[in-house]
Coordinates of C-alpha atoms in Angstrom, one line a residue:
X1 CA -139.3 -92.5 19.3
X2 CA -139.9 -91.2 22.8
X3 CA -141.4 -93.6 25.4
X4 CA -144.8 -92.0 24.8
X5 CA -145.4 -91.1 21.2
X6 CA -147.3 -88.1 20.0
X7 CA -150.8 -88.8 18.7
X8 CA -152.6 -86.7 16.1
X9 CA -156.1 -87.6 15.1
X10 CA -157.4 -85.5 12.1
X11 CA -161.2 -85.7 11.4
X12 CA -162.5 -84.2 8.2
X13 CA -166.2 -83.4 8.2
X14 CA -168.5 -85.0 5.5
X15 CA -165.6 -86.4 3.4
X16 CA -166.3 -89.2 0.9
X17 CA -163.9 -92.1 0.7
X18 CA -164.0 -92.2 -3.1
X19 CA -162.3 -88.9 -3.4
X20 CA -159.1 -90.8 -2.6
X21 CA -159.9 -94.0 -4.6
X22 CA -159.8 -95.0 -8.3
X23 CA -163.1 -93.9 -9.9
X24 CA -164.8 -90.8 -11.3
X25 CA -164.4 -88.5 -8.4
X26 CA -161.0 -89.7 -7.4
X27 CA -159.8 -89.1 -10.9
X28 CA -160.5 -85.3 -10.7
X29 CA -160.0 -84.6 -7.0
X30 CA -156.7 -82.8 -6.4
X31 CA -155.6 -84.0 -3.0
X32 CA -151.8 -84.3 -3.2
X33 CA -151.0 -84.2 0.5
X34 CA -153.5 -86.9 1.5
X35 CA -152.3 -89.1 -1.4
X36 CA -148.7 -88.5 -0.3
X37 CA -149.7 -89.6 3.3
X38 CA -151.2 -92.7 1.9
X39 CA -147.9 -93.6 0.4
X40 CA -146.3 -93.4 3.9
X41 CA -149.1 -95.0 5.8
X42 CA -151.6 -97.9 5.7
X43 CA -155.0 -97.1 4.1
X44 CA -158.3 -98.9 4.8
X45 CA -160.3 -99.2 1.6
X46 CA -163.6 -100.4 3.1
X47 CA -164.0 -98.3 6.2
X48 CA -167.4 -97.2 7.3
X49 CA -168.8 -94.8 9.9
X50 CA -171.3 -96.7 12.1
X51 CA -173.7 -93.7 12.3
X52 CA -174.6 -90.3 10.9
X53 CA -174.9 -87.3 11.2
X54 CA -172.1 -85.3 12.9
X55 CA -172.9 -85.5 16.6
X56 CA -173.7 -89.2 16.7
X57 CA -170.8 -90.1 14.4
X58 CA -168.3 -88.3 16.5
X59 CA -169.6 -89.9 19.7
X60 CA -169.1 -93.3 18.1
X61 CA -165.7 -92.4 16.7
X62 CA -164.5 -91.2 20.1
X63 CA -166.3 -93.6 22.5
X64 CA -165.9 -96.7 20.3
X65 CA -169.6 -97.5 20.8
X66 CA -172.3 -98.3 18.3
X67 CA -175.2 -95.7 18.3
X68 CA -177.5 -98.5 19.6
X69 CA -175.4 -98.4 22.8
X70 CA -174.4 -94.8 23.4
X71 CA -177.9 -93.6 22.3
X72 CA -176.7 -90.1 21.3
X73 CA -178.4 -90.9 18.0
X74 CA -179.2 -87.3 16.8
X75 CA -177.6 -83.9 16.9
X76 CA -178.9 -82.8 20.2
X77 CA -179.5 -86.1 21.9
X78 CA -177.4 -86.0 25.1
X79 CA -174.5 -88.3 25.8
X80 CA -174.4 -89.9 29.2
X81 CA -171.8 -87.9 31.3
X82 CA -169.9 -91.0 32.5
X83 CA -169.4 -92.6 29.0
X84 CA -165.7 -93.5 28.7
X85 CA -163.9 -92.2 25.6
X86 CA -160.6 -91.9 23.9
X87 CA -159.7 -88.7 25.8
X88 CA -160.6 -90.0 29.3
X89 CA -158.7 -93.3 28.6
X90 CA -155.5 -91.6 27.3
X91 CA -155.5 -89.3 30.3
X92 CA -154.8 -92.4 32.5
X93 CA -151.5 -92.7 30.6
X94 CA -150.5 -89.1 31.2
X95 CA -151.8 -87.5 27.9
X96 CA -153.7 -84.2 28.0
X97 CA -155.8 -84.4 24.8
X98 CA -156.1 -81.0 23.1
X99 CA -159.1 -80.3 20.9
X100 CA -158.8 -78.0 17.9
X101 CA -162.3 -77.8 16.5
X102 CA -165.4 -79.5 17.9
X103 CA -167.0 -82.7 19.1
X104 CA -170.7 -81.8 18.8
X105 CA -171.5 -83.5 22.1
X106 CA -174.9 -82.6 23.7
X107 CA -174.5 -82.6 27.4
X108 CA -176.2 -84.8 30.0
X109 CA -178.9 -82.6 31.6
X110 CA -179.0 -84.7 34.7
X111 CA -175.7 -83.3 36.0
X112 CA -176.2 -79.6 35.0
X113 CA -178.5 -76.9 36.3
X114 CA -181.5 -76.2 34.0
X115 CA -180.2 -72.8 33.1
X116 CA -176.6 -74.0 32.3
X117 CA -175.6 -72.4 29.0
X118 CA -174.1 -75.7 27.9
X119 CA -177.7 -77.0 27.5
X120 CA -178.5 -74.3 24.8
X121 CA -176.6 -76.1 22.0
X122 CA -175.6 -79.6 20.9
X123 CA -172.2 -78.2 19.8
X124 CA -170.6 -78.8 23.2
X125 CA -167.3 -80.4 24.4
X126 CA -166.9 -84.1 25.0
X127 CA -165.5 -84.6 28.5
X128 CA -161.8 -85.5 28.7
X129 CA -160.7 -83.0 26.1
X130 CA -159.1 -79.6 26.7
X131 CA -160.6 -77.1 24.2
X132 CA -157.5 -75.4 22.8
X133 CA -159.6 -73.2 20.4
X134 CA -163.3 -72.9 20.4
X135 CA -164.4 -73.4 16.8
X136 CA -168.1 -74.4 16.3
X137 CA -170.0 -73.6 13.2
X138 CA -173.3 -72.4 14.7
X139 CA -172.6 -71.4 18.3
X140 CA -169.0 -70.6 19.0
X141 CA -166.6 -69.1 16.3
X142 CA -165.8 -66.0 18.3
X143 CA -162.0 -66.6 18.1
X144 CA -162.1 -66.8 14.3
X145 CA -164.3 -63.7 14.1
X146 CA -162.0 -61.8 16.4
X147 CA -159.1 -62.9 14.1
X148 CA -161.0 -61.7 11.0
X149 CA -161.8 -58.4 12.7
X150 CA -158.1 -57.8 13.4
X151 CA -157.6 -58.2 9.6
X152 CA -160.4 -55.6 9.0
X153 CA -163.0 -58.3 8.0
X154 CA -166.4 -58.2 9.6
X155 CA -168.8 -61.1 8.9
X156 CA -172.6 -61.2 9.4
X157 CA -174.1 -63.7 11.9
X158 CA -174.5 -67.4 11.1
X159 CA -175.7 -68.6 8.6
X160 CA -175.0 -65.6 6.5
X161 CA -171.4 -66.0 7.4
X162 CA -171.3 -68.6 4.7
X163 CA -173.2 -66.6 2.0
X164 CA -171.0 -66.0 -1.1
X165 CA -169.8 -62.5 -1.7
X166 CA -171.6 -62.3 -5.0
X167 CA -174.8 -63.4 -6.7
X168 CA -173.5 -66.8 -7.9
X169 CA -173.1 -69.9 -5.8
X170 CA -169.5 -70.2 -7.0
X171 CA -168.6 -66.6 -6.1
X172 CA -165.9 -66.5 -3.4
X173 CA -166.5 -66.5 0.3
X174 CA -166.6 -63.2 2.2
X175 CA -163.1 -63.9 3.6
X176 CA -159.8 -64.7 1.8
X177 CA -158.2 -68.1 1.8
X178 CA -155.4 -67.2 4.2
X179 CA -158.0 -66.3 6.8
X180 CA -160.7 -69.0 6.2
X181 CA -162.0 -71.1 9.0
X182 CA -159.8 -74.0 7.8
X183 CA -156.7 -71.8 7.6
X184 CA -157.4 -70.2 11.0
X185 CA -157.9 -73.6 12.7
X186 CA -154.6 -74.9 11.2
X187 CA -152.8 -71.7 12.3
X188 CA -154.1 -72.3 15.9
X189 CA -152.9 -75.9 15.9
X190 CA -149.4 -75.1 14.6
X191 CA -149.0 -72.2 17.1
X192 CA -150.2 -74.2 20.1
X193 CA -148.5 -77.5 19.4
X194 CA -145.3 -75.8 18.2
X195 CA -144.5 -75.3 21.9
X196 CA -145.9 -78.6 23.2
X197 CA -143.7 -81.0 25.1
X198 CA -143.2 -84.4 23.4
X199 CA -145.9 -86.9 24.2
X200 CA -148.8 -84.7 23.1
X201 CA -152.2 -85.7 21.9
X202 CA -154.1 -83.6 19.4
X203 CA -157.6 -83.9 17.9
X204 CA -157.8 -81.6 14.9
X205 CA -161.3 -81.5 13.4
X206 CA -162.0 -79.6 10.1
X207 CA -165.6 -78.5 9.4
X208 CA -164.9 -78.5 5.6
X209 CA -166.1 -79.7 3.1
X210 CA -169.3 -79.8 5.2
X211 CA -171.9 -77.4 3.8
X212 CA -172.7 -74.5 3.5
X213 CA -170.7 -74.9 0.3
X214 CA -168.9 -71.6 -0.1
X215 CA -165.2 -71.5 -0.7
X216 CA -162.6 -68.7 -0.7
X217 CA -160.7 -67.7 -3.9
X218 CA -159.1 -69.7 -5.6
X219 CA -160.9 -72.8 -4.3
X220 CA -164.4 -71.6 -5.3
X221 CA -163.5 -72.0 -9.0
X222 CA -160.6 -74.5 -8.7
X223 CA -162.8 -77.1 -10.5
X224 CA -164.7 -76.7 -13.7
X225 CA -168.3 -77.8 -13.3
X226 CA -168.3 -78.9 -16.9
X227 CA -165.7 -81.6 -16.1
X228 CA -167.5 -82.9 -13.0
X229 CA -168.4 -86.6 -13.3
X230 CA -172.2 -87.1 -13.1
X231 CA -173.8 -88.5 -10.0
X232 CA -174.9 -92.1 -9.7
X233 CA -178.4 -92.9 -10.8
X234 CA -180.8 -95.8 -10.5
X235 CA -184.4 -96.9 -10.6
X236 CA -184.8 -97.5 -6.8
X237 CA -188.1 -96.2 -5.3
X238 CA -188.9 -96.4 -1.7
X239 CA -191.2 -94.5 0.8
X240 CA -188.1 -93.2 2.6
X241 CA -186.8 -91.4 -0.4
X242 CA -189.5 -88.8 -1.2
X243 CA -189.1 -86.9 2.2
X244 CA -185.4 -87.4 2.0
X245 CA -185.2 -85.7 -1.4
X246 CA -187.5 -82.9 -0.2
X247 CA -185.5 -82.3 3.0
X248 CA -182.1 -82.6 1.3
X249 CA -182.6 -80.4 -1.8
X250 CA -179.7 -78.7 -3.5
X251 CA -180.7 -75.4 -1.9
X252 CA -179.9 -77.0 1.5
X253 CA -176.2 -77.1 0.6
X254 CA -175.8 -73.3 0.2
X255 CA -176.8 -70.1 1.9
X256 CA -178.8 -67.4 0.1
X257 CA -180.2 -69.5 -2.8
X258 CA -183.6 -70.9 -1.6
X259 CA -184.9 -71.3 -5.1
X260 CA -181.8 -73.1 -6.5
X261 CA -183.2 -75.5 -9.1
X262 CA -182.6 -79.2 -9.4
X263 CA -180.6 -79.6 -12.6
X264 CA -177.5 -81.2 -14.0
X265 CA -175.9 -77.7 -14.0
X266 CA -176.6 -77.2 -10.3
X267 CA -175.4 -80.6 -9.4
X268 CA -172.1 -80.1 -11.3
X269 CA -171.6 -76.6 -9.7
X270 CA -172.2 -78.0 -6.1
X271 CA -169.9 -80.9 -6.8
X272 CA -167.2 -78.5 -8.0
X273 CA -167.5 -76.4 -4.8
X274 CA -167.4 -79.5 -2.6
X275 CA -164.1 -80.6 -4.3
X276 CA -162.7 -77.1 -3.9
X277 CA -163.3 -77.2 -0.2
X278 CA -161.8 -80.7 0.0
X279 CA -158.7 -79.4 -1.7
X280 CA -158.5 -76.5 0.7
X281 CA -158.5 -79.0 3.6
X282 CA -155.9 -81.1 1.9
X283 CA -153.6 -78.0 1.5
X284 CA -153.8 -77.4 5.3
X285 CA -153.2 -81.0 6.2
X286 CA -150.1 -80.7 4.1
X287 CA -149.0 -77.8 6.3
X288 CA -149.4 -79.9 9.4
X289 CA -147.4 -82.8 7.7
X290 CA -144.7 -80.3 6.8
X291 CA -144.5 -79.0 10.3
X292 CA -144.2 -82.5 11.8
X293 CA -141.4 -83.2 9.4
X294 CA -139.5 -79.9 9.8
X295 CA -139.8 -80.1 13.6
X296 CA -138.4 -83.6 13.7
X297 CA -141.6 -85.1 15.0
X298 CA -142.8 -87.0 11.9
X299 CA -141.3 -90.3 13.2
X300 CA -142.4 -89.7 16.7
X301 CA -146.1 -89.2 15.9
X302 CA -148.9 -91.7 15.3
X303 CA -151.0 -89.9 12.7
X304 CA -154.6 -90.9 11.9
X305 CA -156.8 -89.2 9.2
X306 CA -160.5 -90.1 8.8
X307 CA -163.9 -88.5 8.5
X308 CA -167.1 -88.5 10.6
X309 CA -169.4 -89.5 7.7
X310 CA -169.7 -89.1 3.9
X311 CA -171.8 -87.0 1.5
X312 CA -174.3 -88.0 -1.2
X313 CA -173.3 -85.2 -3.6
X314 CA -176.4 -85.6 -5.7
X315 CA -176.0 -89.4 -6.1
X316 CA -179.5 -90.9 -6.6
X317 CA -180.9 -87.3 -6.4
X318 CA -179.8 -87.0 -2.7
X319 CA -177.6 -84.5 -0.8
X320 CA -176.2 -84.7 2.7
X321 CA -175.8 -87.8 4.7
X322 CA -179.4 -88.7 5.7
X323 CA -179.8 -91.9 3.7
X324 CA -178.8 -95.6 3.6
X325 CA -176.4 -95.4 0.6
X326 CA -172.7 -96.2 1.0
X327 CA -171.6 -92.7 0.1
X328 CA -173.2 -91.4 3.3
X329 CA -171.1 -93.8 5.5
X330 CA -168.0 -94.8 3.5
X331 CA -165.1 -92.7 4.7
X332 CA -161.3 -92.8 4.5
X333 CA -159.1 -94.1 7.2
X334 CA -155.3 -93.6 7.0
X335 CA -153.0 -94.7 9.8
X336 CA -149.3 -93.9 9.9
X337 CA -147.5 -95.8 12.6
X338 CA -143.8 -94.7 12.3
X339 CA -142.6 -97.9 13.9
X340 CA -143.8 -100.0 10.9
X341 CA -142.3 -98.3 7.8
X342 CA -142.3 -101.7 6.0
X343 CA -146.1 -101.5 5.8
X344 CA -146.3 -97.9 4.5
X345 CA -148.0 -97.6 1.1
X346 CA -150.2 -100.7 1.6
X347 CA -153.9 -100.9 1.7
X348 CA -156.3 -103.0 3.7
X349 CA -159.3 -104.5 1.8
X350 CA -161.2 -105.9 4.7
X351 CA -164.1 -104.1 6.2
X352 CA -163.5 -101.9 9.2
X353 CA -165.7 -99.5 11.3
X354 CA -165.2 -96.1 12.8
X355 CA -165.5 -97.5 16.3
X356 CA -162.3 -99.4 15.7
X357 CA -160.3 -96.2 15.7
X358 CA -160.2 -95.4 19.4
X359 CA -159.7 -99.1 20.3
X360 CA -156.7 -99.2 17.9
X361 CA -155.1 -96.1 19.3
X362 CA -155.5 -97.4 22.9
X363 CA -154.1 -100.8 22.0
X364 CA -151.2 -99.2 20.2
X365 CA -150.5 -97.0 23.3
X366 CA -150.7 -100.0 25.7
X367 CA -153.8 -98.4 27.5
X368 CA -156.6 -100.6 28.8
X369 CA -159.6 -100.5 26.5
X370 CA -162.8 -99.7 28.4
X371 CA -165.3 -102.6 28.3
X372 CA -168.0 -100.2 27.0
X373 CA -166.1 -99.9 23.7
X374 CA -167.5 -102.2 20.9
X375 CA -164.6 -101.6 18.4
X376 CA -161.9 -104.0 17.4
X377 CA -158.2 -103.2 17.3
X378 CA -156.7 -102.7 13.8
X379 CA -153.1 -103.4 14.9
X380 CA -153.2 -106.8 13.2
X381 CA -154.0 -105.1 9.9
X382 CA -151.1 -102.6 10.5
X383 CA -148.8 -105.6 10.7
X384 CA -150.4 -107.6 7.9
X385 CA -152.8 -106.0 5.5
X386 CA -154.1 -109.4 4.5
X387 CA -155.6 -109.9 7.9
X388 CA -159.3 -110.7 7.4
X389 CA -161.6 -107.8 8.2
X390 CA -165.0 -107.8 9.7
X391 CA -167.5 -110.3 8.2
X392 CA -169.9 -107.4 8.1
X393 CA -170.1 -103.7 8.8
X394 CA -173.1 -102.0 10.3
X395 CA -174.3 -98.4 10.2
X396 CA -177.4 -96.7 11.8
X397 CA -179.3 -93.6 11.1
X398 CA -182.1 -92.0 13.2
X399 CA -184.4 -89.8 11.2
X400 CA -186.8 -89.0 13.9
X401 CA -187.2 -86.2 16.5
X402 CA -189.3 -86.6 19.7
X403 CA -189.7 -82.9 20.1
X404 CA -190.3 -81.6 16.5
X405 CA -191.6 -84.2 14.0
X406 CA -189.3 -84.6 11.0
X407 CA -190.3 -84.7 7.4
X408 CA -190.2 -88.5 7.4
X409 CA -192.4 -88.7 10.5
X410 CA -195.0 -86.4 9.0
X411 CA -194.9 -87.9 5.5
X412 CA -194.9 -91.5 6.6
X413 CA -196.9 -91.2 9.8
X414 CA -194.1 -92.5 12.1
X415 CA -193.4 -92.2 15.8
X416 CA -189.9 -91.0 16.7
X417 CA -188.9 -94.5 17.9
X418 CA -189.9 -95.9 14.5
X419 CA -187.9 -93.5 12.5
X420 CA -184.6 -95.2 12.2
X421 CA -182.8 -97.8 10.1
X422 CA -179.7 -100.0 10.2
X423 CA -177.6 -101.1 7.2
X424 CA -175.6 -104.3 7.2
X425 CA -172.9 -104.7 4.6
X426 CA -171.1 -107.8 3.5
X427 CA -168.6 -107.9 0.6
X428 CA -171.4 -108.6 -1.8
X429 CA -174.7 -107.4 -0.3
X430 CA -176.3 -104.5 1.6
X431 CA -179.4 -105.0 3.7
X432 CA -181.4 -102.0 4.9
X433 CA -183.8 -102.7 7.7
X434 CA -186.2 -100.1 9.1
X435 CA -187.7 -100.0 12.6
X436 CA -191.0 -99.0 11.1
X437 CA -193.2 -101.2 8.9
X438 CA -191.4 -100.0 5.8
X439 CA -190.1 -102.3 3.1
X440 CA -186.5 -103.5 3.7
X441 CA -184.0 -103.1 0.9
X442 CA -181.5 -105.5 -0.5
X443 CA -178.7 -104.5 -2.8
X444 CA -176.2 -106.7 -4.7
X445 CA -173.0 -104.7 -5.0
X446 CA -171.6 -107.0 -7.7
X447 CA -174.6 -106.4 -9.9
X448 CA -176.7 -103.2 -10.3
X449 CA -175.5 -102.0 -6.9
X450 CA -177.5 -99.4 -5.0
X451 CA -179.7 -98.5 -8.0
X452 CA -181.8 -101.6 -7.8
X453 CA -183.6 -103.3 -4.9
X454 CA -183.6 -107.1 -5.0
X455 CA -185.7 -107.8 -1.9
X456 CA -188.9 -108.7 -3.8
X457 CA -187.2 -110.7 -6.6
X458 CA -187.3 -114.4 -7.0
X459 CA -184.3 -116.2 -5.4
X460 CA -183.5 -113.4 -3.0
X461 CA -185.3 -115.0 0.0
X462 CA -182.3 -117.0 1.2
X463 CA -180.0 -114.0 0.9
X464 CA -182.5 -111.9 2.8
X465 CA -182.9 -114.4 5.5
X466 CA -179.1 -114.9 5.9
X467 CA -178.5 -111.1 6.2
X468 CA -181.4 -110.6 8.6
X469 CA -179.9 -113.3 10.8
X470 CA -176.5 -111.7 10.7
X471 CA -178.0 -108.3 11.7
X472 CA -179.8 -109.9 14.6
X473 CA -176.7 -111.8 15.7
X474 CA -174.6 -108.6 15.4
X475 CA -177.0 -106.7 17.7
X476 CA -177.0 -109.6 20.3
X477 CA -173.2 -109.8 20.3
X478 CA -172.6 -106.1 20.8
X479 CA -174.7 -105.0 23.9
X480 CA -173.9 -101.9 25.9
X481 CA -170.8 -103.2 27.8
X482 CA -170.2 -101.1 30.9
X483 CA -170.8 -104.0 33.3
X484 CA -171.1 -106.8 30.7
X485 CA -167.8 -108.3 31.9
X486 CA -168.2 -107.5 35.6
X487 CA -169.4 -109.9 38.3
X488 CA -170.2 -109.2 41.9
X489 CA -170.2 -112.0 44.5
X490 CA -168.3 -113.6 47.4
X491 CA -165.0 -112.5 46.0
X492 CA -166.2 -108.9 45.6
X493 CA -166.0 -107.2 42.2
X494 CA -164.3 -109.2 39.5
X495 CA -163.8 -108.4 35.8
X496 CA -163.1 -110.8 33.0
X497 CA -162.2 -110.5 29.4
X498 CA -164.1 -113.5 28.0

C-alpha cells in the first residue's frame, strides 16, 4: 500500500440496516455486491445515525458531532462556517477530498452577503470538499440533465422529474437505467477517479433509495409486491404519532399520486419500489468495487459504506424518517481496511454511532482528531470484533420549524424549541424523551419491542430512572468541544487530551 492510502466513503441515502441482515426484508433484498463486500470487510450490526433527516445526519457524519452540538438540526438550519470536518482535517495531510453527490449543508449567513445565491437552498456544499460533480435533487442536477439531453431525453422540472412514465406507481421512470441519476453519478466517479493520482479521497453519495420512489426499468418491477414481507405493527399510541402519520402518508413517497390510499397493497407496492432502488444502488457500488480491483487499487483503498439514516417503509403506519423507531436511525456500516485481511468477514455486535466514522478514518490515517468531534475511533473493533461497543447509543430529531410551524407544532401547540426528542438505546431498552411536556416512551426490545410502551406499567419505574440518568450523563459528557480542552494562562494557550 502507498504511504498514503486512498479513501472512499460511500453514503447511501435512506437505507435501512435490515436490508443486509437476517430477517424478513433481508431475506428478499437482492444486494449481492454489498453482501460480497461484507465478506471482505468488517460489518457493524448495531450502528445508528445520531440524527435525522438528511442535512443534519450528514453534518454529524462528516463533523463527528452530535446534533445538540453542531445545531444544524433541520434541513435548512445553517452550520457554523468554522466547524471542523472530515474534509478540512484530511486536507492537513495532503488529501484533496472530492465530492460526488451532495452534503446538504445550509451555509452560515454571517459570512455571506444577503443576496448570495448559496443562501437560497439548504443543498449546499460543506467546506473542505471539492465538488467534482454537482448533483443535488432539488436545486442542482444540471449536469445530469445535460447528459440526458445529449441522449435525446428531456425531463420536466423537479419534482415532476420523478413522476413515473405511466399511470401506475410501479411504471418505469422517464429515463432508462443506464442514464439514471445513480448510473450517471457512478459514471462521473469512475471517469474522474480513473485518472486520479494515488492517495485520493472520494465521498460518493447516492440519493437512492430516498423518495420519490420511482425506478427505471427493470428495477421498477424487480420485486413482486405480493412477496413483500408485511410491515411491523403494534398497539402503541402517542400524541406524536397522529401528525407524523398525517405528514408522512404513502402519497408523500411518490410524485403524481396525491390520493394514493393507505392499504396493504399500497404498502407492498412502495416496499417493492424501495427495494428495486436499493438493488440499483447495489449494482453501481458493484461497478465501483470492480473498478478498484481491475485498476489494482482494491488493496490500496480504505472503503467505508454507510447511510445517512433509515426509512420506516410503512412500519407502524409510518413512512420516511421522522420518528423515534429504530428503522429511522439503524443504518449499515461496512469498513474494509486492506491491511487487516484476517478480520474480513467478521461482524461487530457492539453499538456504534455515525459520529464514529470520521474519527475512525482520521485515526486510521494518523491525522489529529479535532477536539470538537464527539465520536470514538472504531479501530479497536477492526482489530478485535469482540471489543465492547458503546454502553448506549443516542439519536435526536427536531420536528419543529421557527419560520413555518410544522404539523406537530400546530397539532400539539408546541413552540419550535419544544419540538424535538432524543432516543437513548441500550442493548435491551429504548427511552424516548421529548423536550415538550409529552409522555416519554419506554420500549423493551427483548419483549414486545417498539409496539408496546412500558413507561406507565408497574415495575418500569427503576428502568425509566436509570435510562433517564444515562441520557442526562450522556449530554453532560459530550458538550460542544471546540475549546473544551484548551486553557489560556501564564503559559499562553495550552491544549490537553484529558
